[in-house]
Amino acid sequence: MSIIKELNEDVKKLVEKAGYQVDNLILQPSGRRDLGEFQLNDAMNLAKQYKKAPRIIAEDIVKFLEQDDRFTNLNIAGPGFINITLTDEYLGSLLTKIYEDKNLNIDKRTPKKVVLDYGGANVAKALHVGHLRSANIGEALKRLATLLGYEVIGDAHLGDYGRPLGLVVLEIKKRYPDLTYFDSNYTGNFAEIKLPITNKDLEEIYPYASNKSKEDEGYLEEAREVTFKIQNHERGYYDLWKKVVEISKQDIKQVYDLLNVEFELWLGESDAAEYIEELTQIYEEKKILKESEGALVVEVKEEEDTSPMPPLLFKRSNGTISYETTDLATILQRKKELNPDEIWYCVDARQELHFEQVFRAARKAELVPEQVKLEFVGFGTMNGTDGKPFKTRDGGVMSLKELIELVEEETKKRINEETVEESKREGVAKTVAISTLKYADLLPFRGTDYIFDLEKFSDLDGKTGPYLLYSTIRMKSLLEKGKHLNIGKITKFKTETEKEIALTILRLPVILNKSLDSKSLNDITEYIYKLTSLYNKFYADNRILTEEDPKLQESWLTLTKIVYDINIMLLDVLAIKVPEKM
Ligand code: ARG
């Protein structure tokens, strides 16, 4: 149990001794720091329950708190807010405990198995800015939930099965009609056949084919047929598709590596395909499918709906499988292969309707037991200064690689050439660029859109990734310089800033839980900024290494180490790497 939770429990017991029962007592950080460090607001509620004036209740409680020598400066404000301050000695001892065992500053949850569907890159298409958000938020959420005790299985759920692949394979056929893959007389092993195509080619082929299909109905029809062939494992087409997936996957992996994103599973839509038959059987047996203009659909509308809820397209009239059905098959697959307690989908908020349809259709057929939670964790878009989804200068879709390069150009300018030797500058600029993108991306609540502002995001002196990296490296360097000095106990505070740092440290478990509850990282990004800037103020005001009072010096170094460790831990949760120097 965390220190702060234990403190809440202790206060709860004292309140009980005073004769009052509070179910969930939580000390709040004081809104009036001149009156105390914490405030207890329960007297107001207790007043109704016990039919007494809140002030009388507050006085009763304070009498018991006063007998405890851990508390000081107890006072009652307004109608009955109790202000509480911890003695320096006690506050110091709590921090010392945290220094000795980091786990005392984390509240683990009851274990749970979660499948987290994030990333969602599409094979044969360049990753774009939308995929950045899924990767960043998903990865951080996974790390946070794991830290708090869940077993989280991250699945990349690659888009590798729909019409885009049909288009790509069709276009390859148009360009290379003599490829062995299209030779129906070939009886050898396709795996040995080389494909004269690189990932760069694929990135050009898909947009070309996609545009063409919009103008040319015949071409689109051909693409449908190819998609059907792939989905039905037709020799040659299926093998070429496999090859394309393989080439593209390597490239996708590189981008995710750059973003420090690691998936436990690299499954794709196509892996759910083997469950389609069973899925169809379930829906047929339960008589859930309806015919509609040659297609099969599932009605998912409910009476209470106030906005349109179209039926889910289960099978198109041409026999191809829809995105919706793939997601249903994936739920069945996950149930059978992983049997999770919850499935979370970290996907663009614009897909919310899709997931609502999928979840309802899944419930209708009871693909998972009722208690298994299916949750859509949607996120807003990253926009340009024009308020529209971020684009390249000439209005095209910006690939994630281009975006990373753009940021790198900017962070390169800010690398200190005196501290970072030349051979390392490139690598450091990259690490800092990733921190820039990630921190800015995780700073707003995930559901809101935000505007990409390169200058602001890469500022060494703002609420940014580079600021946090720079400050954290400086803490490390201080600890390094002071490694011959005593460290381990916090027994003294000189200024209010230090106490503020200490109180902020105690709040960490609350922040972690709040963040997991909302499945948004903004509480953590705000917290790490707050802790770091408080620390920097303290750092600027004091000369730690030359301090003459040994107790004070030890307290300061210990405080530094705790802040440093928290920063490292939280940056790791955010999947932000810290360079040696910058
Ligand atoms: N590939 C999809 C896209 O780029 C995202 C996949 C999200 N996950 C899912 N299970 N549908 O839009």
Coordinates of C-alpha atoms and ligand atoms in Angstrom, one line a residue:
M1 CA 0.0 0.0 0.0
S2 CA 1.3 3.5 -0.8
I3 CA 2.4 5.9 1.8
I4 CA -0.4 8.3 1.0
K5 CA -3.0 5.6 1.2
E6 CA -1.6 4.5 4.5
L7 CA -1.8 8.1 5.7
N8 CA -5.4 8.3 4.6
E9 CA -6.1 5.1 6.6
D10 CA -4.4 6.5 9.7
V11 CA -6.5 9.7 9.6
K12 CA -9.6 7.6 9.0
K13 CA -8.9 5.7 12.2
L14 CA -8.5 9.0 14.1
V15 CA -11.8 10.2 12.7
E16 CA -13.4 7.0 13.8
K17 CA -12.0 7.5 17.3
A18 CA -13.6 10.9 17.3
G19 CA -16.9 9.1 16.7
Y20 CA -17.4 9.4 13.0
Q21 CA -17.5 6.9 10.2
V22 CA -16.1 7.9 6.7
D23 CA -16.1 5.2 4.1
N24 CA -13.6 6.6 1.7
L25 CA -11.5 9.2 3.4
I26 CA -9.1 11.0 1.1
L27 CA -6.8 13.8 2.2
Q28 CA -6.9 16.5 -0.5
P29 CA -3.9 18.7 -1.3
S30 CA -4.8 22.0 0.3
G31 CA -6.1 24.8 -1.9
R32 CA -4.9 27.3 0.7
R33 CA -1.3 26.4 1.3
D34 CA -1.0 29.2 3.9
L35 CA -3.4 27.2 6.0
G36 CA -2.0 23.8 5.6
E37 CA -0.6 21.0 3.4
F38 CA -3.7 18.9 3.3
Q39 CA -7.4 19.5 3.8
L40 CA -10.1 17.2 5.0
N41 CA -13.5 18.1 3.7
D42 CA -15.6 15.3 5.2
A43 CA -17.1 17.3 8.1
M44 CA -19.7 18.8 5.7
N45 CA -21.0 15.4 4.6
L46 CA -20.8 14.0 8.1
A47 CA -23.0 16.9 9.3
K48 CA -26.0 15.6 7.3
Q49 CA -25.4 12.1 8.5
Y50 CA -24.9 12.9 12.2
K51 CA -27.2 15.9 12.2
K52 CA -24.6 18.2 13.8
A53 CA -23.0 21.4 12.8
P54 CA -20.0 20.7 10.6
R55 CA -17.8 22.9 12.6
I56 CA -18.6 21.0 15.8
I57 CA -17.6 17.8 14.0
A58 CA -14.4 19.4 12.7
E59 CA -13.5 20.4 16.2
D60 CA -14.2 16.9 17.5
I61 CA -11.9 15.5 14.8
V62 CA -9.1 18.0 15.4
K63 CA -9.0 17.1 19.0
F64 CA -8.0 13.6 18.1
L65 CA -5.6 14.7 15.3
E66 CA -3.9 17.0 17.9
Q67 CA -3.0 14.0 20.0
D68 CA -1.0 12.6 17.2
D69 CA 2.5 14.1 17.0
R70 CA 2.8 13.6 13.3
F71 CA 0.5 16.5 12.6
T72 CA 1.0 20.2 13.3
N73 CA -0.7 23.5 12.6
L74 CA -4.2 22.0 12.7
N75 CA -6.9 24.5 12.1
I76 CA -10.5 24.8 10.8
A77 CA -11.4 27.1 8.0
G78 CA -14.8 28.2 6.7
P79 CA -17.8 26.0 7.6
G80 CA -15.6 23.0 8.6
F81 CA -12.6 22.4 6.4
I82 CA -9.9 20.9 8.5
N83 CA -6.3 21.9 7.5
I84 CA -3.6 19.5 8.3
T85 CA 0.2 19.9 8.1
L86 CA 2.8 17.2 8.6
T87 CA 5.7 17.9 10.8
D88 CA 9.0 18.2 9.0
E89 CA 10.3 15.2 10.8
Y90 CA 7.4 13.0 9.7
L91 CA 7.3 14.3 6.2
G92 CA 11.1 13.6 5.9
S93 CA 10.6 10.1 7.3
L94 CA 7.9 9.3 4.7
L95 CA 10.3 10.4 1.9
T96 CA 13.1 8.4 3.3
K97 CA 10.9 5.3 3.2
I98 CA 10.1 6.1 -0.5
Y99 CA 13.8 6.4 -1.2
E100 CA 14.4 3.0 0.3
D101 CA 11.5 1.3 -1.5
K102 CA 9.9 2.8 -4.6
N103 CA 7.0 0.4 -4.4
L104 CA 5.8 2.3 -1.4
N105 CA 4.8 5.0 -3.8
I106 CA 2.6 2.9 -6.1
D107 CA -0.8 1.4 -5.5
K108 CA -1.0 -1.9 -7.4
R109 CA -4.4 -3.0 -8.6
T110 CA -6.1 -6.3 -8.6
P111 CA -4.5 -8.2 -11.5
K112 CA -6.5 -8.4 -14.8
K113 CA -5.7 -9.6 -18.2
V114 CA -6.1 -7.0 -20.9
V115 CA -5.7 -7.2 -24.7
L116 CA -4.8 -3.7 -26.0
D117 CA -5.4 -3.2 -29.7
Y118 CA -3.2 -0.3 -30.8
G119 CA -0.9 0.8 -33.5
G120 CA -3.1 -0.4 -36.3
A121 CA -0.7 0.3 -39.1
N122 CA -1.9 -0.6 -42.6
V123 CA 0.3 -2.8 -44.7
A124 CA 1.6 -1.4 -48.0
K125 CA 0.6 2.1 -46.9
A126 CA 2.9 4.6 -45.2
L127 CA 2.2 5.1 -41.5
H128 CA 0.7 8.6 -41.0
V129 CA 0.1 11.0 -38.2
G130 CA -3.0 9.2 -37.0
H131 CA -1.0 6.1 -36.4
L132 CA 1.4 8.2 -34.3
R133 CA -1.3 8.9 -31.7
S134 CA -2.4 5.3 -31.5
A135 CA 1.2 4.2 -31.0
N136 CA 2.0 6.8 -28.4
I137 CA -1.1 6.6 -26.3
G138 CA -1.4 2.8 -26.7
E139 CA 2.2 2.1 -25.7
A140 CA 2.0 4.4 -22.7
L141 CA -1.3 3.0 -21.5
K142 CA 0.1 -0.5 -21.8
R143 CA 3.2 0.5 -19.7
L144 CA 1.1 2.3 -17.1
A145 CA -1.4 -0.6 -16.7
T146 CA 1.5 -3.0 -16.4
L147 CA 3.2 -0.9 -13.8
L148 CA -0.1 -0.9 -11.8
G149 CA -0.3 -4.7 -11.9
Y150 CA -2.3 -5.7 -15.0
E151 CA -1.1 -8.2 -17.5
V152 CA -1.4 -6.3 -20.8
I153 CA -1.0 -7.9 -24.2
G154 CA -0.4 -5.4 -26.9
D155 CA -1.5 -6.4 -30.4
A156 CA -0.5 -4.3 -33.5
H157 CA -3.6 -5.5 -35.3
L158 CA -2.1 -4.7 -38.7
G159 CA -4.5 -3.7 -41.5
D160 CA -3.4 -6.4 -43.9
Y161 CA -6.6 -7.8 -45.4
G162 CA -8.9 -5.4 -46.9
R163 CA -9.3 -3.8 -50.3
P164 CA -6.1 -1.7 -50.1
L165 CA -4.2 -5.0 -50.4
G166 CA -6.3 -6.0 -53.4
L167 CA -5.5 -2.7 -55.0
V168 CA -1.8 -3.1 -54.4
V169 CA -1.7 -6.7 -55.8
L170 CA -3.8 -5.7 -58.8
E171 CA -1.5 -2.8 -59.6
I172 CA 1.6 -5.0 -59.3
K173 CA -0.1 -7.3 -61.8
K174 CA -0.6 -4.4 -64.2
R175 CA 3.0 -3.4 -63.9
Y176 CA 4.6 -6.8 -64.0
P177 CA 2.1 -9.1 -65.8
D178 CA 4.9 -11.7 -66.3
L179 CA 5.6 -12.2 -62.7
T180 CA 5.7 -15.9 -61.8
Y181 CA 2.9 -15.2 -59.2
F182 CA 0.5 -14.8 -62.1
D183 CA 1.6 -17.8 -64.0
S184 CA -1.1 -20.4 -63.4
N185 CA 1.1 -23.2 -64.8
Y186 CA 3.8 -22.6 -62.1
T187 CA 3.9 -25.5 -59.7
G188 CA 7.0 -24.5 -57.6
N189 CA 7.3 -22.8 -54.3
F190 CA 6.3 -19.2 -54.4
A191 CA 8.3 -18.4 -51.2
E192 CA 11.4 -18.7 -53.3
I193 CA 10.3 -16.2 -55.9
K194 CA 11.9 -12.7 -55.5
L195 CA 9.7 -9.7 -55.8
P196 CA 11.3 -6.8 -57.6
I197 CA 9.6 -4.4 -55.3
T198 CA 10.7 -2.5 -52.2
N199 CA 8.7 -0.7 -49.5
K200 CA 9.4 2.6 -51.2
D201 CA 7.6 1.2 -54.3
L202 CA 4.7 0.1 -52.2
E203 CA 4.3 3.6 -50.8
E204 CA 3.9 4.9 -54.3
I205 CA 1.8 2.0 -55.7
Y206 CA -1.0 2.2 -53.1
P207 CA -1.9 5.9 -53.6
Y208 CA -1.7 5.4 -57.3
A209 CA -4.0 2.4 -57.3
S210 CA -6.3 4.0 -54.8
N211 CA -6.8 7.1 -57.0
K212 CA -7.2 5.1 -60.1
S213 CA -10.0 3.0 -58.5
K214 CA -11.9 6.2 -57.7
E215 CA -11.9 7.2 -61.4
D216 CA -12.1 3.9 -63.1
E217 CA -15.1 1.6 -62.2
G218 CA -13.6 -1.3 -64.1
Y219 CA -10.3 -1.1 -62.2
L220 CA -12.2 -1.0 -58.9
E221 CA -14.1 -4.1 -60.0
E222 CA -10.9 -5.9 -60.8
A223 CA -9.5 -4.9 -57.4
R224 CA -12.6 -6.4 -55.7
E225 CA -11.9 -9.6 -57.6
V226 CA -8.3 -9.7 -56.5
T227 CA -9.3 -9.0 -52.9
F228 CA -11.7 -11.9 -53.1
K229 CA -8.9 -14.1 -54.5
I230 CA -6.6 -13.1 -51.7
Q231 CA -9.2 -13.7 -49.0
N232 CA -9.9 -17.1 -50.6
H233 CA -6.3 -18.1 -50.6
E234 CA -6.1 -18.4 -54.4
R235 CA -2.6 -19.7 -55.4
G236 CA -0.3 -17.0 -56.6
Y237 CA -2.4 -14.0 -55.5
Y238 CA -2.4 -15.2 -51.9
D239 CA 1.4 -15.8 -52.1
L240 CA 2.1 -12.4 -53.6
W241 CA 0.0 -10.8 -50.9
K242 CA 2.0 -12.6 -48.3
K243 CA 5.2 -11.3 -49.8
V244 CA 3.9 -7.7 -49.9
V245 CA 2.9 -8.0 -46.2
E246 CA 6.4 -9.3 -45.3
I247 CA 8.2 -6.4 -47.1
S248 CA 5.9 -3.8 -45.6
K249 CA 6.0 -5.3 -42.1
Q250 CA 9.8 -4.8 -41.9
D251 CA 9.4 -1.2 -42.6
I252 CA 6.5 -0.8 -40.2
K253 CA 8.7 -2.4 -37.5
Q254 CA 11.4 0.1 -38.1
V255 CA 9.0 3.0 -37.5
Y256 CA 7.6 1.5 -34.3
D257 CA 11.2 0.8 -33.1
L258 CA 11.9 4.5 -33.5
L259 CA 8.9 5.3 -31.4
N260 CA 9.9 2.8 -28.7
V261 CA 6.8 0.9 -29.3
E262 CA 6.9 -2.8 -28.7
F263 CA 4.1 -5.2 -29.4
E264 CA 3.6 -8.5 -27.7
L265 CA 1.7 -9.7 -30.7
W266 CA 2.1 -8.7 -34.4
L267 CA -1.2 -10.1 -35.5
G268 CA -3.3 -8.6 -38.3
E269 CA -6.7 -8.6 -39.7
S270 CA -5.8 -11.6 -41.8
D271 CA -5.0 -13.7 -38.7
A272 CA -8.7 -13.5 -37.7
A273 CA -9.7 -14.8 -41.1
E274 CA -9.5 -18.4 -40.0
Y275 CA -12.3 -17.6 -37.5
I276 CA -14.7 -16.2 -40.1
E277 CA -16.3 -19.5 -40.8
E278 CA -16.9 -20.2 -37.1
L279 CA -18.1 -16.7 -36.7
T280 CA -20.6 -16.9 -39.5
Q281 CA -21.9 -20.2 -38.1
I282 CA -22.5 -18.6 -34.7
Y283 CA -24.4 -15.7 -36.3
E284 CA -26.4 -18.0 -38.5
E285 CA -27.3 -20.4 -35.7
K286 CA -28.4 -17.5 -33.5
K287 CA -30.4 -16.1 -36.5
I288 CA -28.8 -12.7 -36.2
L289 CA -27.9 -12.2 -39.8
K290 CA -30.4 -10.4 -42.1
E291 CA -30.3 -10.1 -45.9
S292 CA -30.2 -6.6 -47.3
E293 CA -29.7 -6.0 -51.0
G294 CA -27.7 -9.1 -51.4
A295 CA -25.5 -8.4 -48.4
L296 CA -25.7 -9.8 -44.9
V297 CA -26.1 -7.4 -42.1
V298 CA -26.6 -7.3 -38.3
E299 CA -29.2 -4.9 -36.9
V300 CA -27.6 -3.1 -34.0
K301 CA -30.0 -0.2 -33.5
E302 CA -31.5 0.1 -30.0
E303 CA -34.6 2.0 -28.9
E304 CA -32.7 4.5 -26.8
D305 CA -30.5 5.6 -29.7
T306 CA -30.7 9.3 -30.4
S307 CA -28.2 9.3 -33.3
P308 CA -28.1 7.1 -36.4
M309 CA -27.0 3.5 -35.9
P310 CA -26.8 1.8 -39.2
P311 CA -26.7 -2.0 -39.4
L312 CA -23.3 -3.7 -39.3
L313 CA -22.2 -4.9 -42.7
F314 CA -21.3 -8.6 -42.1
K315 CA -20.7 -9.8 -45.7
R316 CA -20.8 -7.7 -48.9
S317 CA -22.9 -8.8 -51.8
N318 CA -19.7 -9.6 -53.7
G319 CA -18.6 -12.0 -50.9
T320 CA -15.8 -10.0 -49.5
I321 CA -15.4 -9.5 -45.7
S322 CA -15.8 -6.1 -44.2
Y323 CA -13.7 -4.3 -41.7
E324 CA -16.5 -4.8 -39.2
T325 CA -16.6 -8.6 -39.6
T326 CA -12.8 -8.8 -39.3
D327 CA -13.1 -7.0 -35.9
L328 CA -15.8 -9.5 -34.8
A329 CA -13.7 -12.4 -35.9
T330 CA -10.8 -10.9 -34.0
I331 CA -12.9 -10.7 -30.8
L332 CA -13.7 -14.4 -31.2
Q333 CA -10.0 -15.1 -31.8
R334 CA -8.9 -13.2 -28.7
K335 CA -11.5 -14.9 -26.6
K336 CA -10.4 -18.3 -27.8
E337 CA -6.6 -17.8 -27.8
L338 CA -6.1 -15.3 -25.0
N339 CA -9.3 -15.2 -22.9
P340 CA -8.9 -11.7 -21.6
D341 CA -10.9 -9.9 -18.9
E342 CA -11.0 -6.7 -21.0
I343 CA -10.2 -5.6 -24.6
W344 CA -9.2 -2.0 -25.2
Y345 CA -9.1 -0.3 -28.6
C346 CA -6.9 2.7 -28.9
V347 CA -8.1 4.1 -32.2
D348 CA -9.0 7.4 -33.8
A349 CA -12.2 8.9 -32.3
R350 CA -13.6 9.0 -35.8
Q351 CA -14.0 5.3 -35.7
E352 CA -16.3 5.4 -32.6
L353 CA -19.4 4.4 -34.5
H354 CA -17.6 1.5 -36.1
F355 CA -16.7 0.1 -32.7
E356 CA -20.1 0.8 -31.2
Q357 CA -21.6 -1.4 -34.0
V358 CA -18.9 -4.1 -33.5
F359 CA -19.4 -4.2 -29.7
R360 CA -23.2 -4.4 -30.1
A361 CA -23.0 -7.1 -32.7
A362 CA -20.5 -9.0 -30.5
R363 CA -22.8 -8.8 -27.5
K364 CA -25.8 -10.0 -29.6
A365 CA -24.0 -13.2 -30.4
E366 CA -22.3 -13.4 -27.0
L367 CA -18.9 -13.7 -28.5
V368 CA -17.5 -12.9 -25.1
P369 CA -19.1 -13.4 -21.7
E370 CA -21.1 -10.4 -20.4
Q371 CA -18.5 -9.4 -17.8
V372 CA -15.7 -9.1 -20.4
K373 CA -15.3 -5.4 -21.0
L374 CA -14.9 -4.1 -24.6
E375 CA -13.7 -0.5 -24.4
F376 CA -13.1 2.1 -27.1
V377 CA -10.3 4.4 -26.1
G378 CA -10.6 7.0 -28.8
F379 CA -8.3 10.0 -29.5
G380 CA -8.6 13.3 -31.2
T381 CA -6.5 14.4 -34.2
M382 CA -3.3 16.3 -34.5
N383 CA -4.1 19.3 -36.6
G384 CA -2.1 21.9 -38.5
T385 CA -2.3 25.6 -37.7
D386 CA -5.3 25.8 -40.1
G387 CA -7.2 23.5 -37.7
K388 CA -7.4 20.7 -40.2
P389 CA -5.6 17.3 -39.9
F390 CA -1.9 17.9 -40.2
K391 CA -0.6 17.8 -43.8
T392 CA 2.5 18.3 -45.8
R393 CA 3.3 21.7 -47.2
D394 CA 1.8 20.8 -50.5
G395 CA -1.4 19.5 -48.8
G396 CA -0.6 15.8 -49.0
V397 CA -0.8 13.3 -46.2
M398 CA 2.4 13.5 -44.1
S399 CA 4.0 10.2 -43.4
L400 CA 5.2 9.5 -39.9
K401 CA 8.8 9.2 -41.2
E402 CA 8.6 12.7 -42.7
L403 CA 7.2 14.1 -39.5
I404 CA 9.9 12.6 -37.4
E405 CA 12.5 14.0 -39.8
L406 CA 10.9 17.4 -39.6
V407 CA 11.1 17.4 -35.8
E408 CA 14.7 16.1 -35.9
E409 CA 15.8 19.1 -38.0
E410 CA 14.5 21.3 -35.3
T411 CA 15.9 19.4 -32.3
K412 CA 19.3 19.2 -34.0
K413 CA 19.7 22.9 -33.6
R414 CA 19.3 22.6 -29.9
I415 CA 21.9 20.0 -29.2
N416 CA 24.8 21.4 -27.2
E417 CA 27.9 20.9 -29.3
E418 CA 30.2 21.2 -26.4
T419 CA 28.8 18.3 -24.4
V420 CA 27.7 16.0 -27.2
E421 CA 30.5 14.7 -29.4
E422 CA 29.9 14.8 -33.1
S423 CA 29.5 11.2 -33.7
K424 CA 26.6 11.0 -31.2
R425 CA 24.7 14.2 -32.3
E426 CA 22.6 12.5 -34.9
G427 CA 21.4 9.8 -32.4
V428 CA 20.7 12.3 -29.7
A429 CA 18.8 14.6 -32.0
K430 CA 16.6 11.6 -32.9
T431 CA 16.0 10.7 -29.3
V432 CA 15.1 14.3 -28.4
A433 CA 12.9 14.5 -31.5
I434 CA 10.9 11.4 -30.4
S435 CA 10.6 12.9 -26.9
T436 CA 9.3 16.1 -28.5
L437 CA 6.6 14.4 -30.5
K438 CA 5.6 12.0 -27.7
Y439 CA 5.4 14.5 -24.9
A440 CA 3.4 17.0 -27.0
D441 CA 1.1 14.2 -28.1
L442 CA 0.4 12.9 -24.6
L443 CA 0.0 16.4 -23.0
P444 CA -3.6 17.1 -23.8
F445 CA -6.5 14.8 -22.8
R446 CA -6.4 12.1 -25.4
G447 CA -9.9 12.9 -26.7
T448 CA -9.2 16.4 -27.6
D449 CA -7.6 17.6 -30.9
Y450 CA -4.4 19.7 -30.7
I451 CA -2.4 21.8 -33.0
F452 CA 1.1 20.8 -34.0
D453 CA 3.5 23.6 -33.2
L454 CA 7.1 22.6 -33.8
E455 CA 8.7 25.7 -32.2
K456 CA 6.6 25.3 -29.0
F457 CA 7.0 21.6 -28.8
S458 CA 10.8 21.6 -29.1
D459 CA 11.5 24.5 -26.8
L460 CA 14.1 23.7 -24.2
D461 CA 12.4 25.9 -21.8
G462 CA 8.7 25.1 -21.9
K463 CA 6.3 22.3 -21.1
T464 CA 8.1 20.0 -23.5
G465 CA 9.9 16.7 -23.9
P466 CA 13.3 18.4 -24.4
Y467 CA 12.8 20.4 -21.2
L468 CA 12.2 17.2 -19.2
L469 CA 15.1 15.4 -20.8
Y470 CA 17.4 18.3 -20.2
S471 CA 16.3 18.6 -16.5
T472 CA 16.5 14.9 -15.9
I473 CA 20.0 14.7 -17.3
R474 CA 21.0 17.5 -15.1
M475 CA 19.7 15.7 -12.0
K476 CA 21.7 12.7 -13.0
S477 CA 24.8 14.7 -13.4
L478 CA 24.4 16.3 -10.0
L479 CA 24.0 12.9 -8.4
E480 CA 27.1 11.7 -10.2
K481 CA 29.1 14.7 -9.0
G482 CA 27.9 14.1 -5.4
K483 CA 28.3 10.3 -5.4
H484 CA 31.0 10.5 -2.7
L485 CA 28.5 12.3 -0.4
N486 CA 26.0 10.8 2.1
I487 CA 22.6 9.9 0.7
G488 CA 19.7 8.1 2.1
K489 CA 17.8 10.1 4.7
I490 CA 15.6 13.2 4.6
T491 CA 15.7 14.8 8.0
K492 CA 15.6 18.5 7.1
F493 CA 13.8 21.0 4.9
K494 CA 15.1 24.5 4.4
T495 CA 12.4 26.1 2.1
E496 CA 8.8 25.7 1.2
T497 CA 9.8 24.6 -2.3
E498 CA 11.4 21.4 -0.9
K499 CA 8.3 20.6 1.0
E500 CA 6.2 21.2 -2.1
I501 CA 8.4 18.8 -3.9
A502 CA 8.0 16.2 -1.1
L503 CA 4.2 16.6 -1.1
T504 CA 4.2 16.3 -4.9
I505 CA 6.1 13.1 -4.6
L506 CA 3.6 11.7 -2.2
R507 CA 0.8 12.3 -4.7
L508 CA 2.3 10.1 -7.4
P509 CA 0.1 7.0 -6.7
V510 CA -3.0 9.1 -6.9
I511 CA -1.9 10.5 -10.3
L512 CA -1.0 7.1 -11.7
N513 CA -4.4 5.7 -10.8
K514 CA -6.3 8.8 -12.1
S515 CA -4.4 8.4 -15.4
L516 CA -5.3 4.7 -15.7
D517 CA -8.9 5.4 -14.8
S518 CA -9.3 8.0 -17.6
K519 CA -7.0 6.0 -19.9
S520 CA -5.3 9.3 -20.7
L521 CA -1.8 10.3 -20.0
N522 CA -2.3 14.0 -19.5
D523 CA -2.3 13.7 -15.7
I524 CA 1.1 12.1 -15.9
T525 CA 2.6 14.6 -18.4
E526 CA 1.3 17.5 -16.2
Y527 CA 2.6 15.9 -13.1
I528 CA 6.1 15.2 -14.4
Y529 CA 6.3 18.8 -15.6
K530 CA 5.1 20.1 -12.2
L531 CA 7.6 18.0 -10.2
T532 CA 10.5 18.9 -12.6
S533 CA 9.8 22.6 -12.5
L534 CA 9.5 22.6 -8.7
Y535 CA 12.8 20.7 -8.6
N536 CA 14.4 23.2 -11.0
K537 CA 13.4 26.1 -8.8
F538 CA 14.9 24.4 -5.8
Y539 CA 18.1 23.6 -7.9
A540 CA 18.4 27.2 -8.9
D541 CA 18.0 28.5 -5.4
N542 CA 20.5 26.3 -3.7
R543 CA 24.1 25.1 -3.9
I544 CA 23.7 21.4 -3.1
L545 CA 27.2 20.2 -3.6
T546 CA 28.8 22.9 -1.4
E547 CA 26.2 23.0 1.3
E548 CA 27.9 23.0 4.7
D549 CA 25.2 21.5 6.9
P550 CA 25.7 17.7 6.2
K551 CA 22.1 16.8 7.3
L552 CA 20.7 19.3 4.9
Q553 CA 23.0 18.3 2.1
E554 CA 22.0 14.6 2.6
S555 CA 18.4 15.5 2.6
W556 CA 18.8 17.5 -0.6
L557 CA 20.7 14.7 -2.4
T558 CA 18.1 12.2 -1.3
L559 CA 15.3 14.3 -2.6
T560 CA 17.1 14.7 -5.9
K561 CA 17.5 11.0 -6.2
I562 CA 13.8 10.4 -5.6
V563 CA 12.7 13.0 -8.1
Y564 CA 15.2 11.6 -10.6
D565 CA 13.9 8.1 -10.2
I566 CA 10.3 9.2 -10.6
N567 CA 11.2 11.1 -13.7
I568 CA 13.0 8.0 -15.2
M569 CA 10.0 5.8 -14.3
L570 CA 7.4 8.2 -15.7
L571 CA 9.4 8.9 -18.9
D572 CA 9.6 5.1 -19.3
V573 CA 5.9 4.8 -18.9
L574 CA 5.5 7.5 -21.7
A575 CA 8.0 5.4 -23.7
I576 CA 10.4 8.3 -23.9
K577 CA 14.1 7.5 -23.8
V578 CA 16.6 9.7 -22.0
P579 CA 20.0 10.4 -23.8
E580 CA 23.2 10.4 -21.8
K581 CA 23.8 14.0 -22.7
M582 CA 22.1 16.6 -24.9
Ligands
ARG1 N1 -5.9 -0.2 -39.4 C1 -6.9 0.7 -38.9 C2 -6.7 2.1 -39.4 O1 -5.6 2.5 -39.9 C3 -6.9 0.8 -37.4 C4 -7.1 -0.6 -36.7 C5 -7.7 -0.4 -35.4 N2 -8.1 -1.6 -34.7 C6 -9.1 -2.4 -35.0 N3 -9.3 -3.5 -34.3 N4 -10.0 -2.1 -35.9 O2 -7.6 2.9 -39.4

